[in-house]
XYZ file of C-alpha atoms in Angstrom:
430
model
C -162.025 53.843 173.278
C -164.147 50.765 172.772
C -167.773 51.014 173.866
C -169.138 48.433 176.295
C -172.163 46.852 174.606
C -173.794 46.301 178.000
C -174.276 50.052 178.396
C -175.963 50.862 175.126
C -179.669 51.560 175.146
C -180.188 50.349 171.589
C -178.878 46.859 170.937
C -177.465 45.437 167.700
C -180.483 44.469 165.686
C -181.150 41.484 163.490
C -183.079 42.457 160.415
C -185.027 40.264 158.043
C -184.534 40.391 154.299
C -187.751 40.664 152.268
C -188.749 37.602 150.327
C -188.245 37.588 146.572
C -191.085 39.095 144.630
C -192.705 37.610 141.563
C -193.890 41.033 140.393
C -191.887 42.396 137.454
C -190.077 45.716 137.575
C -192.127 47.588 134.991
C -192.141 50.926 133.256
C -194.111 53.744 134.935
C -197.451 54.265 133.213
C -198.060 57.903 134.173
C -195.497 59.477 131.862
C -196.748 61.294 128.777
C -193.434 60.726 126.990
C -193.278 57.023 127.797
C -194.080 55.737 124.306
C -191.510 58.006 122.644
C -188.827 57.218 125.195
C -189.349 53.452 125.122
C -189.441 53.394 121.314
C -186.145 55.274 121.111
C -184.392 52.864 123.453
C -185.927 49.784 121.813
C -183.745 50.498 118.793
C -180.473 50.486 120.773
C -177.941 47.976 119.417
C -174.691 49.158 121.007
C -175.070 50.124 124.663
C -172.589 51.491 127.180
C -173.380 50.944 130.872
C -171.338 52.927 133.391
C -170.658 51.740 136.952
C -167.471 53.340 138.246
C -167.365 52.433 141.938
C -166.681 49.089 143.647
C -167.098 45.406 142.891
C -170.081 45.033 145.214
C -171.820 47.924 143.455
C -171.400 46.173 140.107
C -172.897 42.989 141.578
C -175.883 44.927 142.949
C -176.400 46.328 139.448
C -176.721 42.859 137.855
C -180.543 42.716 138.164
C -180.712 45.950 136.156
C -178.252 44.501 133.644
C -180.493 41.457 133.365
C -183.458 43.736 132.695
C -181.485 45.410 129.901
C -180.359 42.089 128.440
C -183.884 40.653 128.452
C -185.477 43.829 127.062
C -182.792 44.561 124.434
C -181.705 41.055 123.394
C -180.037 42.262 120.183
C -177.898 44.882 121.909
C -174.188 44.573 122.550
C -173.511 45.694 126.141
C -170.186 47.208 127.212
C -169.470 47.933 130.884
C -167.333 50.938 131.788
C -166.000 50.131 135.260
C -163.248 50.886 137.742
C -160.417 48.329 138.037
C -162.164 46.940 141.129
C -165.523 46.696 139.380
C -164.017 45.261 136.202
C -162.977 42.200 138.205
C -166.624 41.096 137.992
C -166.348 40.480 134.245
C -165.803 36.705 134.437
C -168.692 36.311 136.860
C -171.159 38.527 135.005
C -171.611 37.303 131.408
C -174.549 39.698 131.053
C -172.033 42.117 129.502
C -170.071 41.507 126.307
C -167.053 43.705 126.960
C -165.472 45.718 129.774
C -163.605 49.030 129.523
C -161.586 49.920 132.624
C -161.362 53.485 133.861
C -160.283 54.987 137.200
C -162.527 58.038 137.148
C -161.336 61.160 138.913
C -164.867 61.957 140.158
C -165.279 58.652 142.051
C -163.364 57.803 145.238
C -160.394 55.617 144.352
C -157.072 54.397 145.782
C -154.170 56.810 145.563
C -152.323 56.591 142.259
C -149.803 58.464 140.154
C -151.267 61.607 138.635
C -151.423 61.813 134.843
C -151.282 65.233 133.130
C -154.453 67.143 133.916
C -157.284 66.077 131.628
C -155.261 63.464 129.723
C -157.189 60.474 131.047
C -160.537 62.140 130.355
C -159.545 63.035 126.766
C -158.363 59.478 126.193
C -161.627 58.103 127.554
C -163.680 60.343 125.251
C -161.639 59.022 122.314
C -162.218 55.417 123.409
C -165.960 55.952 123.768
C -166.179 57.743 120.444
C -164.436 54.826 118.746
C -167.012 52.507 120.297
C -169.812 54.275 118.375
C -172.343 53.628 121.136
C -176.044 54.313 120.545
C -176.865 54.862 124.199
C -175.410 55.097 127.691
C -176.854 54.192 131.105
C -175.008 55.766 134.039
C -175.499 53.935 137.354
C -174.701 55.860 140.543
C -175.451 55.848 144.246
C -177.303 58.932 145.393
C -174.162 60.562 146.788
C -172.437 60.462 143.381
C -172.957 62.763 140.430
C -173.723 61.317 136.994
C -172.853 64.577 135.250
C -169.109 64.009 134.648
C -169.846 60.718 132.891
C -172.764 62.334 131.058
C -170.467 65.099 129.787
C -167.891 62.608 128.497
C -170.642 60.564 126.830
C -171.948 63.725 125.185
C -168.460 64.615 123.915
C -168.171 61.064 122.559
C -171.346 61.571 120.529
C -173.580 59.100 122.405
C -177.120 60.228 121.572
C -179.135 58.609 124.373
C -177.924 59.187 127.942
C -179.870 57.975 130.981
C -179.126 58.653 134.665
C -180.474 59.739 138.014
C -179.648 63.372 138.703
C -180.644 65.743 141.498
C -179.916 69.008 139.684
C -181.207 69.891 136.224
C -178.764 68.386 133.694
C -180.262 70.268 130.745
C -178.713 68.831 127.567
C -176.260 66.479 129.268
C -178.950 63.814 129.712
C -181.462 62.860 127.044
C -183.380 60.869 129.669
C -183.314 62.420 133.128
C -184.705 60.590 136.147
C -185.033 63.014 139.041
C -183.176 61.583 142.026
C -185.542 61.366 145.029
C -182.840 60.049 147.351
C -182.067 60.525 150.130
C -184.538 63.325 150.934
C -187.817 61.733 149.804
C -187.079 57.992 149.899
C -184.256 55.531 150.377
C -184.332 52.337 148.342
C -182.058 49.353 148.252
C -179.347 49.798 145.647
C -180.884 47.002 143.547
C -184.260 48.747 143.520
C -182.686 52.075 142.607
C -181.015 50.695 139.488
C -184.033 48.634 138.413
C -186.157 51.783 138.626
C -183.636 53.648 136.480
C -183.702 51.201 133.562
C -187.487 50.771 133.860
C -187.712 54.453 132.887
C -186.696 53.515 129.332
C -188.659 50.269 129.065
C -186.236 47.681 130.447
C -187.871 45.261 132.890
C -187.382 41.801 134.359
C -189.334 39.392 136.524
C -186.094 38.181 138.163
C -184.515 40.714 140.512
C -181.895 38.416 142.026
C -178.164 39.118 141.828
C -176.224 37.315 139.114
C -172.931 35.464 139.563
C -171.621 32.739 137.250
C -169.229 29.968 138.286
C -167.395 28.570 135.247
C -166.426 24.863 135.558
C -162.745 25.798 135.287
C -163.091 28.003 138.362
C -164.838 25.192 140.241
C -161.987 22.793 139.512
C -159.181 25.233 140.349
C -160.919 26.424 143.530
C -161.330 22.844 144.745
C -157.608 22.228 144.189
C -156.681 25.355 146.149
C -159.079 24.453 148.951
C -157.481 21.011 149.205
C -153.982 22.527 149.397
C -155.136 24.902 152.134
C -156.520 22.007 154.187
C -160.237 22.549 153.582
C -162.206 19.291 153.607
C -165.262 19.882 151.399
C -167.016 16.886 153.025
C -167.134 18.757 156.337
C -169.040 21.983 157.068
C -167.061 25.173 156.901
C -167.534 28.895 157.592
C -165.917 31.573 155.411
C -164.670 34.668 157.253
C -163.637 37.814 155.364
C -162.504 40.584 157.774
C -161.769 43.272 155.190
C -163.606 46.192 153.590
C -162.428 48.940 151.275
C -163.371 51.678 153.776
C -162.026 51.690 157.359
C -165.431 52.858 158.613
C -166.923 49.535 157.480
C -164.468 47.206 159.265
C -165.415 45.335 162.418
C -162.235 44.632 164.459
C -160.262 41.596 163.283
C -159.835 40.400 166.880
C -163.632 40.274 167.228
C -163.894 38.262 164.013
C -161.346 35.903 165.591
C -163.453 35.468 168.737
C -166.611 34.852 166.724
C -164.784 32.283 164.591
C -163.533 30.487 167.724
C -167.127 30.160 168.930
C -168.030 28.376 165.688
C -164.875 26.294 165.292
C -165.765 23.282 167.426
C -168.143 21.963 164.748
C -167.110 23.965 161.645
C -163.897 24.417 159.730
C -162.899 28.091 159.637
C -161.642 29.459 156.319
C -160.090 32.931 156.287
C -160.086 34.802 152.981
C -159.142 38.188 151.605
C -157.051 40.013 149.060
C -153.500 41.240 149.491
C -154.722 44.373 151.301
C -156.544 42.176 153.836
C -153.454 40.152 154.801
C -152.688 42.221 157.946
C -156.268 41.738 159.160
C -156.048 37.984 158.598
C -152.689 37.882 160.415
C -154.331 39.672 163.350
C -157.122 37.091 163.349
C -154.686 34.178 163.302
C -152.729 35.641 166.220
C -155.915 36.058 168.264
C -157.620 32.735 167.431
C -157.463 29.704 169.695
C -158.637 27.365 166.925
C -156.962 26.296 163.680
C -158.027 27.918 160.433
C -157.402 27.421 156.736
C -156.083 30.524 154.989
C -156.684 31.575 151.382
C -155.399 35.138 151.172
C -154.526 36.711 147.824
C -154.838 33.232 146.322
C -158.304 33.117 144.735
C -159.769 34.698 141.630
C -163.201 36.246 142.033
C -164.964 33.210 140.584
C -162.835 30.871 142.724
C -163.898 32.880 145.786
C -167.467 32.376 144.591
C -166.944 28.613 144.496
C -165.611 28.653 148.057
C -168.528 30.791 149.250
C -171.094 28.657 147.413
C -170.200 25.616 149.539
C -169.989 27.406 152.902
C -172.568 26.977 155.637
C -172.397 30.720 156.306
C -170.225 33.741 155.509
C -169.106 36.263 158.146
C -168.038 39.602 156.699
C -168.356 43.366 156.725
C -170.414 45.333 154.238
C -168.140 44.360 151.342
C -168.132 42.357 148.106
C -168.236 38.878 149.755
C -171.644 39.751 151.242
C -173.006 40.343 147.737
C -171.273 37.272 146.292
C -172.926 35.219 149.023
C -176.271 36.830 148.241
C -175.896 36.016 144.552
C -175.058 32.386 145.296
C -177.708 31.816 147.967
C -175.235 31.314 150.831
C -176.446 32.640 154.212
C -174.455 35.629 155.420
C -173.906 37.460 158.698
C -172.837 40.987 157.843
C -171.290 43.435 160.299
C -173.003 46.478 158.897
C -171.603 49.920 159.549
C -174.384 52.450 159.163
C -172.552 54.585 156.601
C -175.255 53.788 154.003
C -178.308 51.626 154.654
C -178.932 50.717 151.001
C -176.409 47.906 150.558
C -177.611 45.034 152.744
C -177.437 41.484 151.277
C -180.247 41.040 148.752
C -182.698 38.117 148.609
C -180.742 35.725 150.816
C -181.072 34.478 154.420
C -179.064 37.011 156.388
C -178.456 38.666 159.720
C -177.518 42.346 159.571
C -175.795 43.350 162.811
C -175.072 46.885 163.981
C -175.678 49.298 166.832
C -178.037 52.118 165.930
C -176.451 55.549 166.290
C -177.606 59.144 165.677
C -174.848 59.637 163.086
C -176.117 56.859 160.804
C -175.988 57.369 157.019
C -172.836 59.452 157.309
C -171.616 58.259 153.861
C -168.020 58.488 155.119
C -165.047 56.176 154.571
C -163.621 57.110 157.976
C -165.808 57.434 161.066
C -166.288 61.227 161.238
C -166.711 61.169 165.034
C -163.924 58.677 165.704
C -165.950 56.328 167.923
C -167.073 53.680 165.380
C -169.974 52.857 167.716
C -172.223 51.430 164.982
C -169.882 48.425 164.782
C -168.080 48.339 168.131
C -171.380 47.798 169.945
C -171.693 44.329 168.354
C -170.135 41.479 170.323
C -168.566 38.250 169.004
C -171.088 36.095 170.863
C -173.918 37.848 169.051
C -172.267 37.221 165.688
C -171.760 33.536 166.446
C -175.366 33.208 167.601
C -176.602 34.805 164.387
C -174.460 32.413 162.340
C -175.879 29.401 164.191
C -179.430 30.573 163.518
C -178.656 30.613 159.813
C -176.792 27.295 159.725
C -179.662 25.544 161.508
C -181.645 25.551 158.260
C -178.685 25.137 155.919
C -178.951 23.018 152.796
C -176.342 22.253 150.135
C -176.616 24.910 147.409
C -177.244 23.484 143.946
C -174.219 25.371 142.620
C -172.021 22.582 143.986
C -172.935 20.640 140.850
C -171.530 23.380 138.606
C -168.538 21.263 137.605
C -170.913 18.888 135.808
C -172.501 21.608 133.692
C -171.095 23.503 130.695
C -171.687 26.860 132.425
C -173.887 27.737 135.368
C -175.417 31.121 136.074
C -176.219 31.020 139.766
C -178.627 33.450 141.372
C -179.540 33.834 145.005
C -182.343 31.639 146.250
C -185.485 33.410 147.450
C -185.324 34.180 151.127
C -187.886 32.761 153.539
C -190.879 34.877 154.454
C -189.690 37.956 156.360
C -189.958 38.161 160.106
C -191.473 41.281 161.678
C -189.046 44.191 161.740
C -186.612 43.965 164.652
C -188.234 40.718 165.700
C -185.081 39.495 167.378
C -182.500 41.424 169.360
C -179.107 40.335 170.559
C -178.777 39.591 174.253
C -176.389 42.108 175.840
C -175.717 39.794 178.772
C -174.585 36.845 176.625
C -171.215 35.547 177.676
C -168.211 36.030 175.423
């Protein structure tokens, strides 16, 4: 049953994103072993970085990858990623090579089962052949780094760095005790920057990284033209999908929000093949025309489309982080499964209804009511989008086609407003 937003005592909130900081992420100075640890990692020339979850997680790890690249400029960096995460390769030239692996210890789509242990033995062989000096294992706090640490140990990788809650003993050469979620909760970007700072890798630029090659700019513009998108007129990108059902706002509500913006914006609906039913639902519910680019864009082409949008409407999914990397304002319908993945360093509105079951870390709503999202109304989403478009300016990435290669990072956000400074009006008309 859908909850009536007029009856909730806590309204969907609009949160401010902190402004970009000029302070570098530095190495802790209170560690007796700091000099030894930093010296050992300074000699790394062949580094494996492990990020085995989703595309958005890889994008939120790019500031840490930048810290590694800047601190170890002579190192070759190989990313071990899931098939979904490996899609970031063209947009993240901070890494030199990508190895794809669907790890059994990370949630993944259903697939045919190989003989027990075969994939893990093959991965150990691949890593051993890579002759890596060191390995950095990036995880969220609900994941264990120990399976990857064991495989890295079997592959003969001498230096192994990760967060870990339990004592890893010899599986990690460099153990960072995981304080989350009991002691603190940091943004995912901050978590990974703190991890690499433990071994001397730091950066003064903590923005997300996303590159738009000129070839992607040209091909995306051709596809936009075929779909009926006029780049001379303002447009809004709407992505109704998310990998987890618990993070999906209803497609019919996306349709209503899009209709409220359509009288002075073109509406562009995007998604992958799995999102096609959601887009079809939107089209059936919308009263206004919309351009459709479903299962038609590469990741970098999607970035080009997002870079020119006035605003992006989406769930907590990869397009929110692509928008953040490219400096495009974003309204995110944010299920409270995990509060660490909001858009980073970009003008944003994070909309949700506060609930006692927040931070459930579940792919399906464990209580079945989905109240953290169903309490948000289309009129509130449209109002948030208009607030962001009021100060819109053309992102500089639009000139990417004139450059040999452009690495775009999200623009610093304006000074933050007081927490919960603005609340949605529950009496606003649909």
